[in-house]
Short mmCIF file of C-alpha atoms in Angstrom, two decimals:
data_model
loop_
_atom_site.label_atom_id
_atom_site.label_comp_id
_atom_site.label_asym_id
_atom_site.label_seq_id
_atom_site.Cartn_x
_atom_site.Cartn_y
_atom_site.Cartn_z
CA UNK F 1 -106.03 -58.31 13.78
CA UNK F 2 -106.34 -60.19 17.10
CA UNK F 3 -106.68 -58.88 20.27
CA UNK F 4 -103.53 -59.41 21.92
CA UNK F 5 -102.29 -57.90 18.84
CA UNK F 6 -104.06 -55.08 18.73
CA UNK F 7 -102.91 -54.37 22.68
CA UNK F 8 -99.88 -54.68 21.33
CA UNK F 9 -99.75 -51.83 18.57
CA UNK F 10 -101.74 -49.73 21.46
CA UNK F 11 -99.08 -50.01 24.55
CA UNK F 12 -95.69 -49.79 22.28
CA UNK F 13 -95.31 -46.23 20.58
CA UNK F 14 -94.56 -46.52 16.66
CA UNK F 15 -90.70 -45.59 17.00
CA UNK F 16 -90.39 -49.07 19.37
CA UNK F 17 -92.44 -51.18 17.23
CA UNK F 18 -90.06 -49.83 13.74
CA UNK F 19 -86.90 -49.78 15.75
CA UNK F 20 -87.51 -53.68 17.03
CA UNK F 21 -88.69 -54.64 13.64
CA UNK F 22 -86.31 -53.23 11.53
CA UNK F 23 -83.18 -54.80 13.59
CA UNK F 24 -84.79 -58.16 14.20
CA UNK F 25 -82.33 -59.77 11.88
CA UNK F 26 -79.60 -58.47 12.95
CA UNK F 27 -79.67 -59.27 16.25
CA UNK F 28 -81.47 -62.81 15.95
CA UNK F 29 -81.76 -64.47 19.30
CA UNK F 30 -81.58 -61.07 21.50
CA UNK F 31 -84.08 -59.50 24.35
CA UNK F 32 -86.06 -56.86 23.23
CA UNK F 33 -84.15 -54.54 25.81
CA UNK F 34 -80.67 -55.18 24.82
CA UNK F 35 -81.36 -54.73 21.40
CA UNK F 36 -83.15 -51.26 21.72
CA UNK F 37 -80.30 -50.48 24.40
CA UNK F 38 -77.58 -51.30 21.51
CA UNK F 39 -79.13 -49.20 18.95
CA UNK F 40 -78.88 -46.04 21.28
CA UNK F 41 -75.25 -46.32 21.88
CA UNK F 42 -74.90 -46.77 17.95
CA UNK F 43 -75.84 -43.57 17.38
CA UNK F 44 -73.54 -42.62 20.10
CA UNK F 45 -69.79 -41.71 19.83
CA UNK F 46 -67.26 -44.24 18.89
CA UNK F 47 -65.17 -43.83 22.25
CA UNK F 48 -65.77 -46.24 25.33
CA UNK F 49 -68.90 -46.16 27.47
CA UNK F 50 -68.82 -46.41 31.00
CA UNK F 51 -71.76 -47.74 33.40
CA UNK F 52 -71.32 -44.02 35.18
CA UNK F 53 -71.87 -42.43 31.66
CA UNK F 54 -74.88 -44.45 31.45
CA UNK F 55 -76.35 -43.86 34.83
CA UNK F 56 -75.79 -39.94 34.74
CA UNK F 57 -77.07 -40.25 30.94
CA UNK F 58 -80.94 -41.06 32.38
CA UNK F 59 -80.82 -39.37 35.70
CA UNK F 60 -82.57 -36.54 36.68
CA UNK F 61 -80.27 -33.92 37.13
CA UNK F 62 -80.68 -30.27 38.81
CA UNK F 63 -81.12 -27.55 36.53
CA UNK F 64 -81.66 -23.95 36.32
CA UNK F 65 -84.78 -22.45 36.00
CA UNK F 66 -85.51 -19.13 33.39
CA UNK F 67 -86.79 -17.12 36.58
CA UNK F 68 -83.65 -17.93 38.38
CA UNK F 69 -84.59 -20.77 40.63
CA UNK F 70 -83.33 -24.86 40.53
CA UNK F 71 -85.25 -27.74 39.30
CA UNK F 72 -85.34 -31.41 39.12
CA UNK F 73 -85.58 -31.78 35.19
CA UNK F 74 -85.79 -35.62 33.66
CA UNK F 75 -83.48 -36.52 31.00
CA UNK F 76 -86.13 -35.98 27.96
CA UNK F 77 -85.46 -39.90 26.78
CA UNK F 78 -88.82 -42.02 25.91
CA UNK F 79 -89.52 -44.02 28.93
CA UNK F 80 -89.00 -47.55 28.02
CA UNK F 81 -85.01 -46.90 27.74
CA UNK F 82 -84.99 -45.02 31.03
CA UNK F 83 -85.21 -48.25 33.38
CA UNK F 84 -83.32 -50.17 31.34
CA UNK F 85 -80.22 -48.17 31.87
CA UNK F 86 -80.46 -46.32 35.30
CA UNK F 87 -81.47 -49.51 37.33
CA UNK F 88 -77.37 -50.53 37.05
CA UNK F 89 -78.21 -54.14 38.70
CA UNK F 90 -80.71 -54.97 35.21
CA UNK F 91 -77.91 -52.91 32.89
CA UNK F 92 -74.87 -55.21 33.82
CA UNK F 93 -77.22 -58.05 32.89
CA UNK F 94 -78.12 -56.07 29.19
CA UNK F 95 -74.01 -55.33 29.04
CA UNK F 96 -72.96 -59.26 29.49
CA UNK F 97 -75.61 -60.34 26.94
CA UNK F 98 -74.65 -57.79 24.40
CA UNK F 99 -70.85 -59.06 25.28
CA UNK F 100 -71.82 -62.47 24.81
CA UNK F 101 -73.37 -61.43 21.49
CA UNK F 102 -70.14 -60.00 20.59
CA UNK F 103 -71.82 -56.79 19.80
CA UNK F 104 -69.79 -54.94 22.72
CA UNK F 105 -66.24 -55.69 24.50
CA UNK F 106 -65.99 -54.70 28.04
CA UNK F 107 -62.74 -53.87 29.80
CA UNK F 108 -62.24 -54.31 33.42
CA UNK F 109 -62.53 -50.89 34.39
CA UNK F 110 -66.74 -51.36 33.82
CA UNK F 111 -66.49 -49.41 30.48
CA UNK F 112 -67.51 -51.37 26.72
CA UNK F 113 -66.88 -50.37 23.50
CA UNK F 114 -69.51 -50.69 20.35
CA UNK F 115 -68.05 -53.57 17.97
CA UNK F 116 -67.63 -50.98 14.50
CA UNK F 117 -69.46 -54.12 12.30
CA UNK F 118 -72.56 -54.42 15.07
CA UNK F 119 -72.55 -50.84 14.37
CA UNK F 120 -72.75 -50.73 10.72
CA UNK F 121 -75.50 -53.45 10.81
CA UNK F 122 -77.62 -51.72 13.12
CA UNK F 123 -77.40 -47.95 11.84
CA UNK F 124 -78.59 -49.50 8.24
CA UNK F 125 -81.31 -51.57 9.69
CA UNK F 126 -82.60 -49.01 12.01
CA UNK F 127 -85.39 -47.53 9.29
CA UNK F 128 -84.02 -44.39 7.49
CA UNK F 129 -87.50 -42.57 9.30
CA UNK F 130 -85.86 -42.70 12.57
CA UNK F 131 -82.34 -41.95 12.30
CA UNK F 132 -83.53 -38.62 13.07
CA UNK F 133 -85.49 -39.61 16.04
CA UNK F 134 -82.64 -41.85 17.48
CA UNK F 135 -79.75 -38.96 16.98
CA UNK F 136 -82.11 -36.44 19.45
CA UNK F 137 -82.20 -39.36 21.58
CA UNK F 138 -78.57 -39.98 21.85
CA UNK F 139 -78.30 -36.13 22.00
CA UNK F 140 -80.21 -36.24 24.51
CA UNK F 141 -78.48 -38.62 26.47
CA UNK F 142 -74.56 -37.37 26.07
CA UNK F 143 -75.81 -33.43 26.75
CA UNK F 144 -77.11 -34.92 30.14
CA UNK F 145 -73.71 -36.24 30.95
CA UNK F 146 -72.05 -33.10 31.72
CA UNK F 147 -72.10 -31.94 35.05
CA UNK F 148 -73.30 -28.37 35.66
CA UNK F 149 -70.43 -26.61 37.81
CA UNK F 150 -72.15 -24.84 40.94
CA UNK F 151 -75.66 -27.11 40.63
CA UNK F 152 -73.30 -30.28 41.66
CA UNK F 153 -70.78 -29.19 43.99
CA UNK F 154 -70.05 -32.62 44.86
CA UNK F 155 -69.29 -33.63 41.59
CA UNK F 156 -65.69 -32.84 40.70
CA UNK F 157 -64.77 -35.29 38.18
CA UNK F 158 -61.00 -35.30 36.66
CA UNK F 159 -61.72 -36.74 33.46
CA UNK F 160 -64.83 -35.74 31.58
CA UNK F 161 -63.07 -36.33 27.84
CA UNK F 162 -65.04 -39.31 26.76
CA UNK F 163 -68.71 -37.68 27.97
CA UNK F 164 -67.41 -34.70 25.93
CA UNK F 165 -66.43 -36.70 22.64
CA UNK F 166 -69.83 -37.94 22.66
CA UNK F 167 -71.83 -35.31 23.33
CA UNK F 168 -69.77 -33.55 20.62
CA UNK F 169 -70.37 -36.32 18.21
CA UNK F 170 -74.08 -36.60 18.62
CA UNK F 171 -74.65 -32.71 18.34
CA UNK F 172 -72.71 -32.58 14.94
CA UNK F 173 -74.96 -35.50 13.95
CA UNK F 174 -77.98 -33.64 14.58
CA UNK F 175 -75.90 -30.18 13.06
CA UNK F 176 -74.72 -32.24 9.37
CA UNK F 177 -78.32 -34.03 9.35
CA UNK F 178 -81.83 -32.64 10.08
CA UNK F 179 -80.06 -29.18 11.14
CA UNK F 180 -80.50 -27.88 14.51
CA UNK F 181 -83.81 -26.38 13.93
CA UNK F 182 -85.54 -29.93 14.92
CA UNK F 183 -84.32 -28.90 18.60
CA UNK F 184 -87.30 -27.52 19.87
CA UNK F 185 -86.74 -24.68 22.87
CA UNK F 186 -86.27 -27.12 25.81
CA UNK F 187 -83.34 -28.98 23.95
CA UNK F 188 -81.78 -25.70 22.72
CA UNK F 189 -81.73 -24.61 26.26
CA UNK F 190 -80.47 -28.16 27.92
CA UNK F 191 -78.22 -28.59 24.56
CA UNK F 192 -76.47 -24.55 25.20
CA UNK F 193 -75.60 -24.58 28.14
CA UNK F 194 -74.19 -28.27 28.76
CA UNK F 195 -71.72 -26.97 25.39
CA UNK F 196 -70.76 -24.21 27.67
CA UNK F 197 -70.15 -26.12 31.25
CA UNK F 198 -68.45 -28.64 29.05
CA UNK F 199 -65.69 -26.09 28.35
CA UNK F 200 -64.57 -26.48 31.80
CA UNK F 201 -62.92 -30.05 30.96
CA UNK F 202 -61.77 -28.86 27.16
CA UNK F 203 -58.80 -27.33 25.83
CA UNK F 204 -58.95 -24.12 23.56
CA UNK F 205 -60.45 -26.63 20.73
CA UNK F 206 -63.35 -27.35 22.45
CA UNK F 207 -64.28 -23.42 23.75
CA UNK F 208 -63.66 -22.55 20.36
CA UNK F 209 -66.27 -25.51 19.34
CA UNK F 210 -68.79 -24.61 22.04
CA UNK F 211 -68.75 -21.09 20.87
CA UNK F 212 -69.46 -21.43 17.04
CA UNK F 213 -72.12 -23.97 18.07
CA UNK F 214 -73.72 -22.12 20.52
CA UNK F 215 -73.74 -19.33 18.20
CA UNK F 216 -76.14 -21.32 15.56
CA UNK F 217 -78.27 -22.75 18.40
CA UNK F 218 -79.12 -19.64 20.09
CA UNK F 219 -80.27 -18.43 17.03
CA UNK F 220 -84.49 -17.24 17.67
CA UNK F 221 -83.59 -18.71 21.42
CA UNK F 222 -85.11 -15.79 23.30
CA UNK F 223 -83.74 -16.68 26.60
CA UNK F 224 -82.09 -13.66 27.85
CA UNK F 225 -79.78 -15.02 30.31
CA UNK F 226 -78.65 -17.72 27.99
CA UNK F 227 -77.90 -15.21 25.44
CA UNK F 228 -75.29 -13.44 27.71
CA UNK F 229 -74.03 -16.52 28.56
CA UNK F 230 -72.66 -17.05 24.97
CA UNK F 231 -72.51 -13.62 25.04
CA UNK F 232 -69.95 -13.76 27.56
CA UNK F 233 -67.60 -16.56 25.90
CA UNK F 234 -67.97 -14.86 22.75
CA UNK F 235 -66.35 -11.71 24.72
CA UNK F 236 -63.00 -14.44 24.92
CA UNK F 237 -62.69 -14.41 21.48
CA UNK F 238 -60.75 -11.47 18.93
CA UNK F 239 -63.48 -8.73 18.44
CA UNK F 240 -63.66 -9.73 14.66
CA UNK F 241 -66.22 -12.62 16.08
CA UNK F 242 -68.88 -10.21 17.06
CA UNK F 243 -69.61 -8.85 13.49
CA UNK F 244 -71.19 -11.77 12.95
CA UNK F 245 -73.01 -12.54 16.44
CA UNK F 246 -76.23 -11.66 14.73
CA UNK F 247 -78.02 -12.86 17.88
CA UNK F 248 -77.37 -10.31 19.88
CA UNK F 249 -78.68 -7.23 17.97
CA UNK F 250 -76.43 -4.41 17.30
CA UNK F 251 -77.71 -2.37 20.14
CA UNK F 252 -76.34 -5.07 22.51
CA UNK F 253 -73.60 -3.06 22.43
CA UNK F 254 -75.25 -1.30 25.95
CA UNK F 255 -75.91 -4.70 26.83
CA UNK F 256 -74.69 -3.77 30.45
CA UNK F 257 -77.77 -1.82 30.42
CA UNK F 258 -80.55 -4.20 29.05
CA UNK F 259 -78.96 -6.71 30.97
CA UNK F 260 -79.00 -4.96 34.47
CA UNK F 261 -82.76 -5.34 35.60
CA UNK F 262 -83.40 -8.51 34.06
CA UNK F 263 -80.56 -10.37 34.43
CA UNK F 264 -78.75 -8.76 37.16
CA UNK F 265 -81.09 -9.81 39.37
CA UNK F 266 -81.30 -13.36 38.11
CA UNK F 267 -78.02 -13.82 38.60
CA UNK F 268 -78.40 -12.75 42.43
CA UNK F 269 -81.18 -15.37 42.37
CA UNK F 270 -79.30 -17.84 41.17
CA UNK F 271 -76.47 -16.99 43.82
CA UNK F 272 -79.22 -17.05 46.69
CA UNK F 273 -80.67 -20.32 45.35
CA UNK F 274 -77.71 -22.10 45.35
CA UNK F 275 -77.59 -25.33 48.05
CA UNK F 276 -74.39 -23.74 49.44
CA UNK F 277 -72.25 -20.91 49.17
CA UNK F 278 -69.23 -21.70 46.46
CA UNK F 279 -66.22 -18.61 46.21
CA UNK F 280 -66.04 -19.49 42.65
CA UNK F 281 -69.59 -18.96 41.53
CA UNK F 282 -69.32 -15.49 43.39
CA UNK F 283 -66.14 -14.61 41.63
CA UNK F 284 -67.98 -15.39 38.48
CA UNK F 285 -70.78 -13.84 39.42
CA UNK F 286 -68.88 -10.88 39.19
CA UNK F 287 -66.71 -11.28 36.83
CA UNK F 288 -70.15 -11.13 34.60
CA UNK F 289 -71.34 -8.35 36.24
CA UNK F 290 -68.35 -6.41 35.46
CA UNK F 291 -68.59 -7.75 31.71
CA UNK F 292 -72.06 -5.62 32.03
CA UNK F 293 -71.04 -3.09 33.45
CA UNK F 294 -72.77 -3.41 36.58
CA UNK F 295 -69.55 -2.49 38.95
CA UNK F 296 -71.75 -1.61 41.88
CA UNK F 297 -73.97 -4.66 42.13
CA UNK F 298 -70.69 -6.66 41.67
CA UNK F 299 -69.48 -5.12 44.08
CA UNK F 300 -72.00 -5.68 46.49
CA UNK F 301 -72.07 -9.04 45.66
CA UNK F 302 -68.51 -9.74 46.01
CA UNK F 303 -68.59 -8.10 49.49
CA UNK F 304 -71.01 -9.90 50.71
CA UNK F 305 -69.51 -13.12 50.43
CA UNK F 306 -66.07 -11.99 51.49
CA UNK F 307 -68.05 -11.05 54.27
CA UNK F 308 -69.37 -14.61 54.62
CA UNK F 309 -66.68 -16.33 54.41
CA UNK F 310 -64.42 -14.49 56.92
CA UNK F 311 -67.56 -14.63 59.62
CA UNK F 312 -66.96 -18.37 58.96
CA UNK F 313 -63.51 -18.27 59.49
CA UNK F 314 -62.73 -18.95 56.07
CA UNK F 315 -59.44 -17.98 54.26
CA UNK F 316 -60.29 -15.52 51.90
CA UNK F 317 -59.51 -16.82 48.35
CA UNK F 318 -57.34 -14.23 46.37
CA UNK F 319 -59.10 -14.11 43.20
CA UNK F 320 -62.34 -13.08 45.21
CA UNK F 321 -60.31 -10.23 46.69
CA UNK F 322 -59.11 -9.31 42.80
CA UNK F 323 -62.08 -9.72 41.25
CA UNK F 324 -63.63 -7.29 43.81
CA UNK F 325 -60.93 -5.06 42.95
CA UNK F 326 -61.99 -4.92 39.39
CA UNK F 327 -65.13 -4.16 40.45
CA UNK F 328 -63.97 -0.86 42.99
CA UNK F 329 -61.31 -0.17 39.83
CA UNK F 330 -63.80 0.15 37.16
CA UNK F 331 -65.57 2.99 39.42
CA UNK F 332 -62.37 4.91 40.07
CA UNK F 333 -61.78 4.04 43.77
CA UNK F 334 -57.98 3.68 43.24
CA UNK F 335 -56.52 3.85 47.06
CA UNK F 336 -58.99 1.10 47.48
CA UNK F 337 -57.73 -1.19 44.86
CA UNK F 338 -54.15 -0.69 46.14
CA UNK F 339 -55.12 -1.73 49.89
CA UNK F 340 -56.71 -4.57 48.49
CA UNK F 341 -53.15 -5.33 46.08
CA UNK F 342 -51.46 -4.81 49.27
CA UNK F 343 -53.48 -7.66 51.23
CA UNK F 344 -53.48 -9.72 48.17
CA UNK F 345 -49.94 -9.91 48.37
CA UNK F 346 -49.27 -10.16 51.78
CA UNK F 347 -50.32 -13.91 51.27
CA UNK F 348 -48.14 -16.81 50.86
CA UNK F 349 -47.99 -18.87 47.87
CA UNK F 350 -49.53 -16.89 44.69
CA UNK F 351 -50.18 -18.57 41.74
CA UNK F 352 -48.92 -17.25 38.60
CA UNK F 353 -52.33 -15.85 37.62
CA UNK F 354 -52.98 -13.98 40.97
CA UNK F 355 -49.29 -12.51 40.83
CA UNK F 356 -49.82 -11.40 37.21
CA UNK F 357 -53.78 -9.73 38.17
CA UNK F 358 -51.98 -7.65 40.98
CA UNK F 359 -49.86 -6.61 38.54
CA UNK F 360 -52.27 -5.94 35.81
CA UNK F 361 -54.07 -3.82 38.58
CA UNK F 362 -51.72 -2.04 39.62
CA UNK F 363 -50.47 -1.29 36.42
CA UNK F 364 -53.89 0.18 35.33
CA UNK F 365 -53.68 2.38 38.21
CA UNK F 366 -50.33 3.77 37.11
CA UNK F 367 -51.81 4.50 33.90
CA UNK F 368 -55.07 6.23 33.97
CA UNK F 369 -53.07 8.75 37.12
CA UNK F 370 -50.10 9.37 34.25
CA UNK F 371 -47.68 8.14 36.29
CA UNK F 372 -45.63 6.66 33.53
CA UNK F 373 -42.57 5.29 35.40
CA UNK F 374 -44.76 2.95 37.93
CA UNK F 375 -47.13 2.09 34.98
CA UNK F 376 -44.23 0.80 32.93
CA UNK F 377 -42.89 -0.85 35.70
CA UNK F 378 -46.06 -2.77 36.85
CA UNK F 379 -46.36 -3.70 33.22
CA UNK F 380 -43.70 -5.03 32.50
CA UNK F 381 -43.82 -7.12 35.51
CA UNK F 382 -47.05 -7.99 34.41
CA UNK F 383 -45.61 -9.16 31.00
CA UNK F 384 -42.20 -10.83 32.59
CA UNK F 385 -45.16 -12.92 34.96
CA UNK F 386 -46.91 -13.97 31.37
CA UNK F 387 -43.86 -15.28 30.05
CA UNK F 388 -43.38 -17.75 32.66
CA UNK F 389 -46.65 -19.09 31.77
CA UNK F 390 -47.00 -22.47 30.24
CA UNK F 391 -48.85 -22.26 27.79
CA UNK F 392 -48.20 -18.73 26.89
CA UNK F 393 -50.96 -16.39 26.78
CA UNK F 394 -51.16 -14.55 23.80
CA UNK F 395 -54.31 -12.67 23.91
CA UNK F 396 -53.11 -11.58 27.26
CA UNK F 397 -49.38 -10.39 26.37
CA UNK F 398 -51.38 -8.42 23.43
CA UNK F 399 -53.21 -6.58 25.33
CA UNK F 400 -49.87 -5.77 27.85
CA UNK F 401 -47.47 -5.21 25.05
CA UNK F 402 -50.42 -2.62 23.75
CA UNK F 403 -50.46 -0.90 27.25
CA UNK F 404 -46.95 -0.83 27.10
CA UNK F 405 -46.20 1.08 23.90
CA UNK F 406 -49.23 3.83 25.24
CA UNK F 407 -46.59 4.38 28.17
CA UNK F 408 -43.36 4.18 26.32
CA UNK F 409 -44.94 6.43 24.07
CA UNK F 410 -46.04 9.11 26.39
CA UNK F 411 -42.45 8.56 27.78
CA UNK F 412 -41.01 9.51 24.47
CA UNK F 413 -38.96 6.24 24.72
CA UNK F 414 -39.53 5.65 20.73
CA UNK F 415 -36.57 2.86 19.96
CA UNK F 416 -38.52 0.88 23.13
CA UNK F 417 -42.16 1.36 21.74
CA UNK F 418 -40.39 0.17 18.73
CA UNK F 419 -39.44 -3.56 19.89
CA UNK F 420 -42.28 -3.29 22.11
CA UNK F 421 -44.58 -2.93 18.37
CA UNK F 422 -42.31 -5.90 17.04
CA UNK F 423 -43.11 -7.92 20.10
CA UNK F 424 -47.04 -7.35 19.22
CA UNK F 425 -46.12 -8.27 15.74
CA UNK F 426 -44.61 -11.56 15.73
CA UNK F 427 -47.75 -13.02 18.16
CA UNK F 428 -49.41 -12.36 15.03
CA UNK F 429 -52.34 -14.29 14.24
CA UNK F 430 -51.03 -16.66 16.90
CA UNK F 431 -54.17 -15.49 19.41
CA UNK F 432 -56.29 -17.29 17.58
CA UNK F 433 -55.03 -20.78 18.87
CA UNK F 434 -55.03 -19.83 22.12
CA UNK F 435 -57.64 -17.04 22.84
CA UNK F 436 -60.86 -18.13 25.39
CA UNK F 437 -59.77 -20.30 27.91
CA UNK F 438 -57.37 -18.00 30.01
CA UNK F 439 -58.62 -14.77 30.60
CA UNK F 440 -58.38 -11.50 33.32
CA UNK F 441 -61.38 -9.60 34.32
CA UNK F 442 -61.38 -6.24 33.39
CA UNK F 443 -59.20 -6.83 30.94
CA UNK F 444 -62.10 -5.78 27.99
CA UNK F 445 -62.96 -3.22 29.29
CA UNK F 446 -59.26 -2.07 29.81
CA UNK F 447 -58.17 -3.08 25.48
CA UNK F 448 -61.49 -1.09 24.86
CA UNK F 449 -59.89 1.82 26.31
CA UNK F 450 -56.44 1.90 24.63
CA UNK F 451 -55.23 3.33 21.22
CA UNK F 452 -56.53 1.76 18.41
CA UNK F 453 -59.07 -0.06 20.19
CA UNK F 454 -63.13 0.41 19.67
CA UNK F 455 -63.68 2.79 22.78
CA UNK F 456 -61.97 4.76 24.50
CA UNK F 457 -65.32 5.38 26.60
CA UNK F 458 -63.97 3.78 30.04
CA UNK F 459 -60.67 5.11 30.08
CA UNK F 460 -61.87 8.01 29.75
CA UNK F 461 -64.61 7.65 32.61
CA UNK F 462 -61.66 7.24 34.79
CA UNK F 463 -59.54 9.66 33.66
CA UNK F 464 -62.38 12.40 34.35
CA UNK F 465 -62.36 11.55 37.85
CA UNK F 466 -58.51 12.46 38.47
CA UNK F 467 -57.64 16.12 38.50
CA UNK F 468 -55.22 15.48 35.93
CA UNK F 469 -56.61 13.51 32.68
CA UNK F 470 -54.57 12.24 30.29
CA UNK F 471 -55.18 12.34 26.53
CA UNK F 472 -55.84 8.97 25.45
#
């Protein structure tokens, strides 16, 4: 072997050398870069491919840290595709080669398109002993597409539908072929949560998806955080799912309490870390908290940056207000809640949702005091508010309707409870569709609390606080 060939074999790892070889005759008269830059968006999705998809694809991104803090973390692709594609000057000269080849077409709006034969040619030539290697590489790649919410504040894209399709493609690749268990912990970490901040641009389909995926990769994960992050989503869905969460172990169920220490104070960190204070994180922040139990430090939390923002002459957003309602609610501090219902809707211009959480609230505070005639009132507003909603929230209206035929019950109002019961019964499996992406805090523990449900431990918390307690 001659020298220059043996320098060769030394500077270019195996996977190069195999990938360039094998697709040599496909490609003919091609650079070396465009051809190894082809074969990655093969194993891509079949949707478009825009030069922004490309750039975020093999940037390095901020990420979160398992002790709570923020890090620059690299894009886990081998190096030699990394300049080929983030320096955007040398890419457009890589894109109008591959065009000329007529393995891409290119629209005007700086986005290509894979020609399906190229494709074909390419995925058999590329040696059957790296398809494996190339689909984590293109996993890779779409997973570090998706912007993180509150780590890229800046970042508020409107359309996110082809990064999703392709990130969605290349993980059931990986899923139908070698199986996730090639992901080592790293990937399964990256991989888990961009599924979950990918919800945020999805329908019900795709939280759904990013559930029952999640589920499978978290699977000997033991990232504590990240498990009640799935944790969490897998709250959205009907109770039937958790039977077979076998992640979480069954004493999860006082996951409030395991969670409290560890993670309560990671998520603190995570609010203190952040660049710059964001309403929304805080109102998710606590919406968690709540989820585990955890009313006080959600409420502390929830203060505090209601606190920040009015020192900062800020408007107050409503759902921060509600949220910390839930949180003064779940530890019986009704006069409280109502002030803050009160304020709440004092301001202009409600949404739907806001209008139908006061109503919720107050509604649960008519309840657990036995005052049946405000309860059923607030309720049914509650429910008359749901209706409007487009599209209509069934999980939601289940959970009211149920309320509902608890009060009309205790009212001795039997013919209502009655087409209250047939209401519940024609949404049927219908939930199911829907459930996940539109959701109230409070509102598990609340369903845990009513007839027929798991619990009745909360409501009955409450009720032992009020001089009079009624028998749920």
């Amino acid at each position: 072997m001659s020298q220059s060939s043996q320098r060769r074999v030394i500077y270019f790892p195996r996977w190069l050398e195999l990938t360039w070889a094998g697709t040599a005759q496909v490609f003919g008269e091609c650079s070396e870069t465009a051809r190894l830059v082809l074969v990655l968006f093969c194993f891509l999705g079949h949707e478009d491919v825009s030069l922004a998809l490309c750039v975020r694809g093999v940037a390095t991104r901020k990420r979160w840290t398992d002790s709570g803090g923020i890090a620059d973390v690299a894009p886990g692709l081998h190096s030699p595709l990394v300049p080929l594609i983030a320096n955007t000057n040398a890419f457009r000269f890589i894109r109008d080669e591959l065009r000329l080849k007529g393995a891409i077409s290119t629209s005007s709006s700086d986005t290509f398109r894979v020609n399906s034969v190229w494709r074909a040619r390419i995925l058999a030539a590329v040696p059957d002993e790296l398809h494996c290697f190339w689909r984590l590489v293109a996993l890779l790649f779409a997973s570090h597409t998706i912007p993180w919410e509150f780590l890229e504040p800046d970042f508020r894209p409107t359309d996110m539908s082809t990064e999703v399709a392709h990130f969605h493609h290349t993980l059931l690749e990986v899923q139908n072929n070698e199986g996730y268990s090639v992901l080592d912990r790293n990937m399964k970490t990256e991989v888990i949560s961009s599924l979950l901040e990918a919800t945020r641009f999805t329908g019900t389909e795709g939280h759904i998806f990013a559930v029952a995926q999640s589920k499978m990769l978290i699977d000997g994960l033991n990232v504590r955080y990240l498990q009640c992050c799935v944790l969490q989503f897998v709250s959205f869905e009907n109770t039937s799912s958790w039977a077979n969460f076998s992640v979480i172990e069954e004493d999860y169920t006082s996951h409030g309490q395991t969670s409290k220490d560890q993670n309560g104070s990671l998520v603190s960190k995570r609010a203190s870390t952040s660049q710059q204070t964001d309403p929304d994180l805080f109102c998710n922040i606590g919406s968690t908290l709540i989820e585990l139990d955890d009313f006080k430090f959600a409420e502390s939390q929830l203060r505090g940056e209601a606190m920040k923002e009015a020192e900062a002459n800020n408007a107050i957003e409503p759902l921060l207000h509600l949220i910390l309602a839930e949180s003064i609610f779940a530890q019986g501090r009704f006069s409280e809640v109502e002030g803050i219902c009160q304020e709440v809707q004092s301001q202009a211009d409600l949404s739907n949702r806001e209008e139908l959480h006061v109503s919720i609230l107050l509604a649960k505070i008519s309840h657990v005091r036995s005052e049946w005639n405000d309860a059923f009132y607030h309720w049914s507003e509650a429910l008359r508010t749901i209706e409007k909603s487009t599209p209509f929230h069934d999980h939601i209206a289940r959970v009211i309707l149920r309320s509902l035929c608890d009060v009309v019950h205790r009212q001795g109002r039997h013919n209502l409870r009655r087409k209250f019961e047939a209401k519940l019964s024609a949404l049927g499996d219908t939930v199911l569709l829907v459930r996940g992406r539109h959701w109230i805090t409070g509102l598990n523990l609340w369903q845990d609390g009513l007839p027929g449900s798991l619990t009745y431990m909360h409501l009955q918390v409450l009720a032992a606080k009020l001089p009079l307690q009624p028998s749920l």
